[in-house]
PDB file of C-alpha atoms in Angstrom:
ATOM      1  CA  UNK A   1      81.468  66.415 266.638  1.00 87.00           C
ATOM      2  CA  UNK A   2      80.142  62.875 266.984  1.00 86.00           C
ATOM      3  CA  UNK A   3      78.626  63.019 263.481  1.00 88.00           C
ATOM      4  CA  UNK A   4      81.867  64.461 262.148  1.00 92.00           C
ATOM      5  CA  UNK A   5      83.749  61.494 263.659  1.00 90.00           C
ATOM      6  CA  UNK A   6      81.316  59.025 262.077  1.00 87.00           C
ATOM      7  CA  UNK A   7      81.729  60.744 258.683  1.00 90.00           C
ATOM      8  CA  UNK A   8      85.507  60.518 259.039  1.00 92.00           C
ATOM      9  CA  UNK A   9      85.210  56.804 259.883  1.00 88.00           C
ATOM     10  CA  UNK A  10      83.034  56.199 256.845  1.00 86.00           C
ATOM     11  CA  UNK A  11      85.712  57.886 254.720  1.00 90.00           C
ATOM     12  CA  UNK A  12      88.387  55.631 256.215  1.00 88.00           C
ATOM     13  CA  UNK A  13      90.057  58.408 258.222  1.00 90.00           C
ATOM     14  CA  UNK A  14      90.226  56.369 261.403  1.00 90.00           C
ATOM     15  CA  UNK A  15      92.975  58.257 263.227  1.00 89.00           C
ATOM     16  CA  UNK A  16      91.207  61.620 263.097  1.00 91.00           C
ATOM     17  CA  UNK A  17      87.840  60.054 263.940  1.00 90.00           C
ATOM     18  CA  UNK A  18      89.342  58.364 266.975  1.00 90.00           C
ATOM     19  CA  UNK A  19      90.840  61.637 268.214  1.00 89.00           C
ATOM     20  CA  UNK A  20      87.411  63.265 268.128  1.00 90.00           C
ATOM     21  CA  UNK A  21      85.693  60.287 269.774  1.00 89.00           C
ATOM     22  CA  UNK A  22      88.308  60.133 272.540  1.00 86.00           C
ATOM     23  CA  UNK A  23      87.398  63.715 273.528  1.00 83.00           C
ATOM     24  CA  UNK A  24      83.617  63.282 273.603  1.00 83.00           C
ATOM     25  CA  UNK A  25      81.909  63.150 276.960  1.00 74.00           C
ATOM     26  CA  UNK A  26      78.375  61.931 277.443  1.00 69.00           C
ATOM     27  CA  UNK A  27      78.155  59.815 274.273  1.00 72.00           C
ATOM     28  CA  UNK A  28      77.760  56.180 275.300  1.00 70.00           C
ATOM     29  CA  UNK A  29      78.322  55.156 271.694  1.00 83.00           C
ATOM     30  CA  UNK A  30      81.764  56.789 271.448  1.00 88.00           C
ATOM     31  CA  UNK A  31      83.590  53.833 273.030  1.00 86.00           C
ATOM     32  CA  UNK A  32      81.853  51.361 270.723  1.00 90.00           C
ATOM     33  CA  UNK A  33      82.834  53.478 267.715  1.00 90.00           C
ATOM     34  CA  UNK A  34      86.453  53.457 268.941  1.00 91.00           C
ATOM     35  CA  UNK A  35      86.292  49.648 269.077  1.00 93.00           C
ATOM     36  CA  UNK A  36      85.018  49.657 265.493  1.00 94.00           C
ATOM     37  CA  UNK A  37      87.922  51.903 264.469  1.00 94.00           C
ATOM     38  CA  UNK A  38      90.357  49.509 266.165  1.00 94.00           C
ATOM     39  CA  UNK A  39      88.723  46.597 264.313  1.00 96.00           C
ATOM     40  CA  UNK A  40      89.147  48.419 260.986  1.00 94.00           C
ATOM     41  CA  UNK A  41      92.827  48.964 261.782  1.00 93.00           C
ATOM     42  CA  UNK A  42      93.294  45.297 262.657  1.00 95.00           C
ATOM     43  CA  UNK A  43      91.578  44.179 259.437  1.00 95.00           C
ATOM     44  CA  UNK A  44      93.782  46.537 257.414  1.00 92.00           C
ATOM     45  CA  UNK A  45      96.925  45.161 259.078  1.00 93.00           C
ATOM     46  CA  UNK A  46      95.851  41.573 258.355  1.00 91.00           C
ATOM     47  CA  UNK A  47      95.045  40.630 261.935  1.00 93.00           C
ATOM     48  CA  UNK A  48      91.489  39.524 261.237  1.00 92.00           C
ATOM     49  CA  UNK A  49      91.229  37.309 264.340  1.00 91.00           C
ATOM     50  CA  UNK A  50      91.810  40.273 266.641  1.00 94.00           C
ATOM     51  CA  UNK A  51      89.411  42.391 264.551  1.00 95.00           C
ATOM     52  CA  UNK A  52      86.719  39.721 264.821  1.00 94.00           C
ATOM     53  CA  UNK A  53      87.218  39.508 268.593  1.00 93.00           C
ATOM     54  CA  UNK A  54      86.865  43.294 268.893  1.00 95.00           C
ATOM     55  CA  UNK A  55      83.572  43.358 266.987  1.00 95.00           C
ATOM     56  CA  UNK A  56      82.267  40.428 269.030  1.00 93.00           C
ATOM     57  CA  UNK A  57      82.707  42.572 272.167  1.00 94.00           C
ATOM     58  CA  UNK A  58      79.941  44.901 270.946  1.00 95.00           C
ATOM     59  CA  UNK A  59      78.015  42.998 268.265  1.00 95.00           C
ATOM     60  CA  UNK A  60      77.832  39.968 266.028  1.00 94.00           C
ATOM     61  CA  UNK A  61      80.130  38.650 263.333  1.00 94.00           C
ATOM     62  CA  UNK A  62      79.036  36.494 260.419  1.00 92.00           C
ATOM     63  CA  UNK A  63      81.971  34.591 258.903  1.00 90.00           C
ATOM     64  CA  UNK A  64      81.883  32.999 255.466  1.00 89.00           C
ATOM     65  CA  UNK A  65      84.564  30.446 254.659  1.00 87.00           C
ATOM     66  CA  UNK A  66      85.857  29.912 251.124  1.00 90.00           C
ATOM     67  CA  UNK A  67      87.498  26.489 251.348  1.00 92.00           C
ATOM     68  CA  UNK A  68      89.203  26.942 247.948  1.00 94.00           C
ATOM     69  CA  UNK A  69      88.496  23.417 246.792  1.00 92.00           C
ATOM     70  CA  UNK A  70      88.793  21.847 250.230  1.00 91.00           C
ATOM     71  CA  UNK A  71      86.161  20.358 252.477  1.00 87.00           C
ATOM     72  CA  UNK A  72      85.283  21.050 256.063  1.00 78.00           C
ATOM     73  CA  UNK A  73      85.330  18.028 258.291  1.00 60.00           C
ATOM     74  CA  UNK A  74      81.616  18.791 258.738  1.00 59.00           C
ATOM     75  CA  UNK A  75      81.161  17.709 255.137  1.00 51.00           C
ATOM     76  CA  UNK A  76      83.104  14.559 255.903  1.00 47.00           C
ATOM     77  CA  UNK A  77      81.828  13.605 259.382  1.00 40.00           C
ATOM     78  CA  UNK A  78      78.733  15.789 259.942  1.00 37.00           C
ATOM     79  CA  UNK A  79      80.057  16.825 263.379  1.00 35.00           C
ATOM     80  CA  UNK A  80      82.504  19.598 262.592  1.00 36.00           C
ATOM     81  CA  UNK A  81      81.997  23.257 263.490  1.00 41.00           C
ATOM     82  CA  UNK A  82      84.485  25.251 261.425  1.00 46.00           C
ATOM     83  CA  UNK A  83      86.034  28.214 263.253  1.00 50.00           C
ATOM     84  CA  UNK A  84      88.891  30.574 262.603  1.00 51.00           C
ATOM     85  CA  UNK A  85      91.291  29.407 265.265  1.00 50.00           C
ATOM     86  CA  UNK A  86      90.921  25.758 266.115  1.00 55.00           C
ATOM     87  CA  UNK A  87      89.476  23.852 263.171  1.00 64.00           C
ATOM     88  CA  UNK A  88      91.041  23.212 259.827  1.00 77.00           C
ATOM     89  CA  UNK A  89      89.619  22.237 256.470  1.00 87.00           C
ATOM     90  CA  UNK A  90      90.827  19.252 254.476  1.00 89.00           C
ATOM     91  CA  UNK A  91      91.994  19.035 250.854  1.00 94.00           C
ATOM     92  CA  UNK A  92      93.492  15.841 249.445  1.00 94.00           C
ATOM     93  CA  UNK A  93      97.127  16.345 248.480  1.00 97.00           C
ATOM     94  CA  UNK A  94      97.468  19.738 250.192  1.00 97.00           C
ATOM     95  CA  UNK A  95      98.341  21.098 253.618  1.00 94.00           C
ATOM     96  CA  UNK A  96      96.214  23.836 255.156  1.00 92.00           C
ATOM     97  CA  UNK A  97      98.439  26.781 256.148  1.00 90.00           C
ATOM     98  CA  UNK A  98      95.880  29.268 257.421  1.00 87.00           C
ATOM     99  CA  UNK A  99      93.122  31.686 256.536  1.00 88.00           C
ATOM    100  CA  UNK A 100      93.417  34.735 254.308  1.00 92.00           C
ATOM    101  CA  UNK A 101      91.039  37.686 254.586  1.00 95.00           C
ATOM    102  CA  UNK A 102      89.062  38.040 251.358  1.00 96.00           C
ATOM    103  CA  UNK A 103      86.760  40.850 252.467  1.00 97.00           C
ATOM    104  CA  UNK A 104      84.995  42.414 255.410  1.00 97.00           C
ATOM    105  CA  UNK A 105      82.371  45.027 256.127  1.00 96.00           C
ATOM    106  CA  UNK A 106      81.368  46.550 259.448  1.00 95.00           C
ATOM    107  CA  UNK A 107      77.984  48.020 260.293  1.00 94.00           C
ATOM    108  CA  UNK A 108      78.634  50.827 262.789  1.00 90.00           C
ATOM    109  CA  UNK A 109      74.971  51.714 263.395  1.00 88.00           C
ATOM    110  CA  UNK A 110      74.387  52.302 267.118  1.00 85.00           C
ATOM    111  CA  UNK A 111      72.923  49.257 268.899  1.00 86.00           C
ATOM    112  CA  UNK A 112      73.232  47.209 265.698  1.00 93.00           C
ATOM    113  CA  UNK A 113      76.972  46.629 265.424  1.00 95.00           C
ATOM    114  CA  UNK A 114      77.939  43.726 263.213  1.00 96.00           C
ATOM    115  CA  UNK A 115      80.481  42.561 260.709  1.00 96.00           C
ATOM    116  CA  UNK A 116      80.487  40.297 257.691  1.00 96.00           C
ATOM    117  CA  UNK A 117      83.838  38.617 257.127  1.00 94.00           C
ATOM    118  CA  UNK A 118      84.939  36.349 254.288  1.00 93.00           C
ATOM    119  CA  UNK A 119      87.987  34.141 254.801  1.00 90.00           C
ATOM    120  CA  UNK A 120      89.689  31.949 252.226  1.00 92.00           C
ATOM    121  CA  UNK A 121      91.687  28.820 252.990  1.00 92.00           C
ATOM    122  CA  UNK A 122      95.375  28.915 252.006  1.00 93.00           C
ATOM    123  CA  UNK A 123      97.034  25.683 250.893  1.00 96.00           C
ATOM    124  CA  UNK A 124     100.468  24.366 249.969  1.00 97.00           C
ATOM    125  CA  UNK A 125     100.769  21.341 247.759  1.00 98.00           C
ATOM    126  CA  UNK A 126     102.183  18.242 249.424  1.00 98.00           C
ATOM    127  CA  UNK A 127     105.466  16.890 248.147  1.00 98.00           C
ATOM    128  CA  UNK A 128     106.492  13.273 248.311  1.00 97.00           C
ATOM    129  CA  UNK A 129     109.912  11.657 248.064  1.00 97.00           C
ATOM    130  CA  UNK A 130     110.065   8.525 245.948  1.00 96.00           C
ATOM    131  CA  UNK A 131     112.991   6.211 246.672  1.00 97.00           C
ATOM    132  CA  UNK A 132     114.079   3.269 244.552  1.00 96.00           C
ATOM    133  CA  UNK A 133     115.488  -0.074 245.673  1.00 96.00           C
ATOM    134  CA  UNK A 134     117.553  -1.331 242.749  1.00 96.00           C
ATOM    135  CA  UNK A 135     117.901  -4.793 244.332  1.00 95.00           C
ATOM    136  CA  UNK A 136     121.704  -4.865 244.121  1.00 96.00           C
ATOM    137  CA  UNK A 137     121.948  -2.803 240.948  1.00 96.00           C
ATOM    138  CA  UNK A 138     123.425   0.670 240.570  1.00 97.00           C
ATOM    139  CA  UNK A 139     122.032   3.426 242.760  1.00 97.00           C
ATOM    140  CA  UNK A 140     118.999   5.335 241.519  1.00 97.00           C
ATOM    141  CA  UNK A 141     118.489   8.853 242.901  1.00 96.00           C
ATOM    142  CA  UNK A 142     115.339   9.708 244.816  1.00 97.00           C
ATOM    143  CA  UNK A 143     112.727  11.958 243.231  1.00 97.00           C
ATOM    144  CA  UNK A 144     110.764  14.636 245.092  1.00 97.00           C
ATOM    145  CA  UNK A 145     107.398  15.116 243.440  1.00 97.00           C
ATOM    146  CA  UNK A 146     104.347  17.362 243.972  1.00 98.00           C
ATOM    147  CA  UNK A 147     101.025  15.658 244.638  1.00 97.00           C
ATOM    148  CA  UNK A 148      99.128  14.548 241.503  1.00 96.00           C
ATOM    149  CA  UNK A 149     101.929  15.367 239.064  1.00 97.00           C
ATOM    150  CA  UNK A 150     103.366  13.011 236.483  1.00 96.00           C
ATOM    151  CA  UNK A 151     106.459  11.148 237.649  1.00 95.00           C
ATOM    152  CA  UNK A 152     109.217  10.721 235.089  1.00 94.00           C
ATOM    153  CA  UNK A 153     110.699   7.238 235.290  1.00 93.00           C
ATOM    154  CA  UNK A 154     114.316   7.352 236.438  1.00 96.00           C
ATOM    155  CA  UNK A 155     117.252   5.920 234.531  1.00 94.00           C
ATOM    156  CA  UNK A 156     117.244   2.132 234.796  1.00 96.00           C
ATOM    157  CA  UNK A 157     119.756   0.637 237.226  1.00 97.00           C
ATOM    158  CA  UNK A 158     122.578  -1.533 235.980  1.00 97.00           C
ATOM    159  CA  UNK A 159     123.625  -4.908 237.393  1.00 97.00           C
ATOM    160  CA  UNK A 160     126.269  -6.930 235.601  1.00 96.00           C
ATOM    161  CA  UNK A 161     124.842 -10.097 234.059  1.00 97.00           C
ATOM    162  CA  UNK A 162     121.218  -8.946 234.364  1.00 96.00           C
ATOM    163  CA  UNK A 163     118.738  -7.065 232.225  1.00 96.00           C
ATOM    164  CA  UNK A 164     116.515  -4.556 234.013  1.00 96.00           C
ATOM    165  CA  UNK A 165     112.847  -5.412 233.326  1.00 95.00           C
ATOM    166  CA  UNK A 166     111.082  -2.679 235.314  1.00 94.00           C
ATOM    167  CA  UNK A 167     110.053  -1.511 238.720  1.00 92.00           C
TER     168      UNK A 167
END
């Protein structure tokens, strides 16, 4: 039955495998395999932090970070240890919004449990509001602009008796 449960796990049939493992007595590995099943479920639902924590209860996890054009502060200051929960990467003109699971694999071999996880940084582009002081001339509307995009010059302000010569 244990081997049947492992085969079901390897096929991705986690629910049925867990039912079998829950009913096995005398197999010390059964509980670890249930943890692996729970980790698979968490990865599939997008909760990679919980999945990583589950695997770390019984084995090791190797995490690879795809910074998607950003830099870790380690690259900037040489004293930064990037982690999933409390450190953020840096990318000029963008705001880090979290990690996205790119891929994972779990080794469920008894006494050698481990996982390889690849996370990718998610970014939103920064927007900036440009305001204009027309120095007594007609009002010029503000412009909201994405980082590193070309700004179109606004309509020149008018002031009676003066010629606008530029910003």
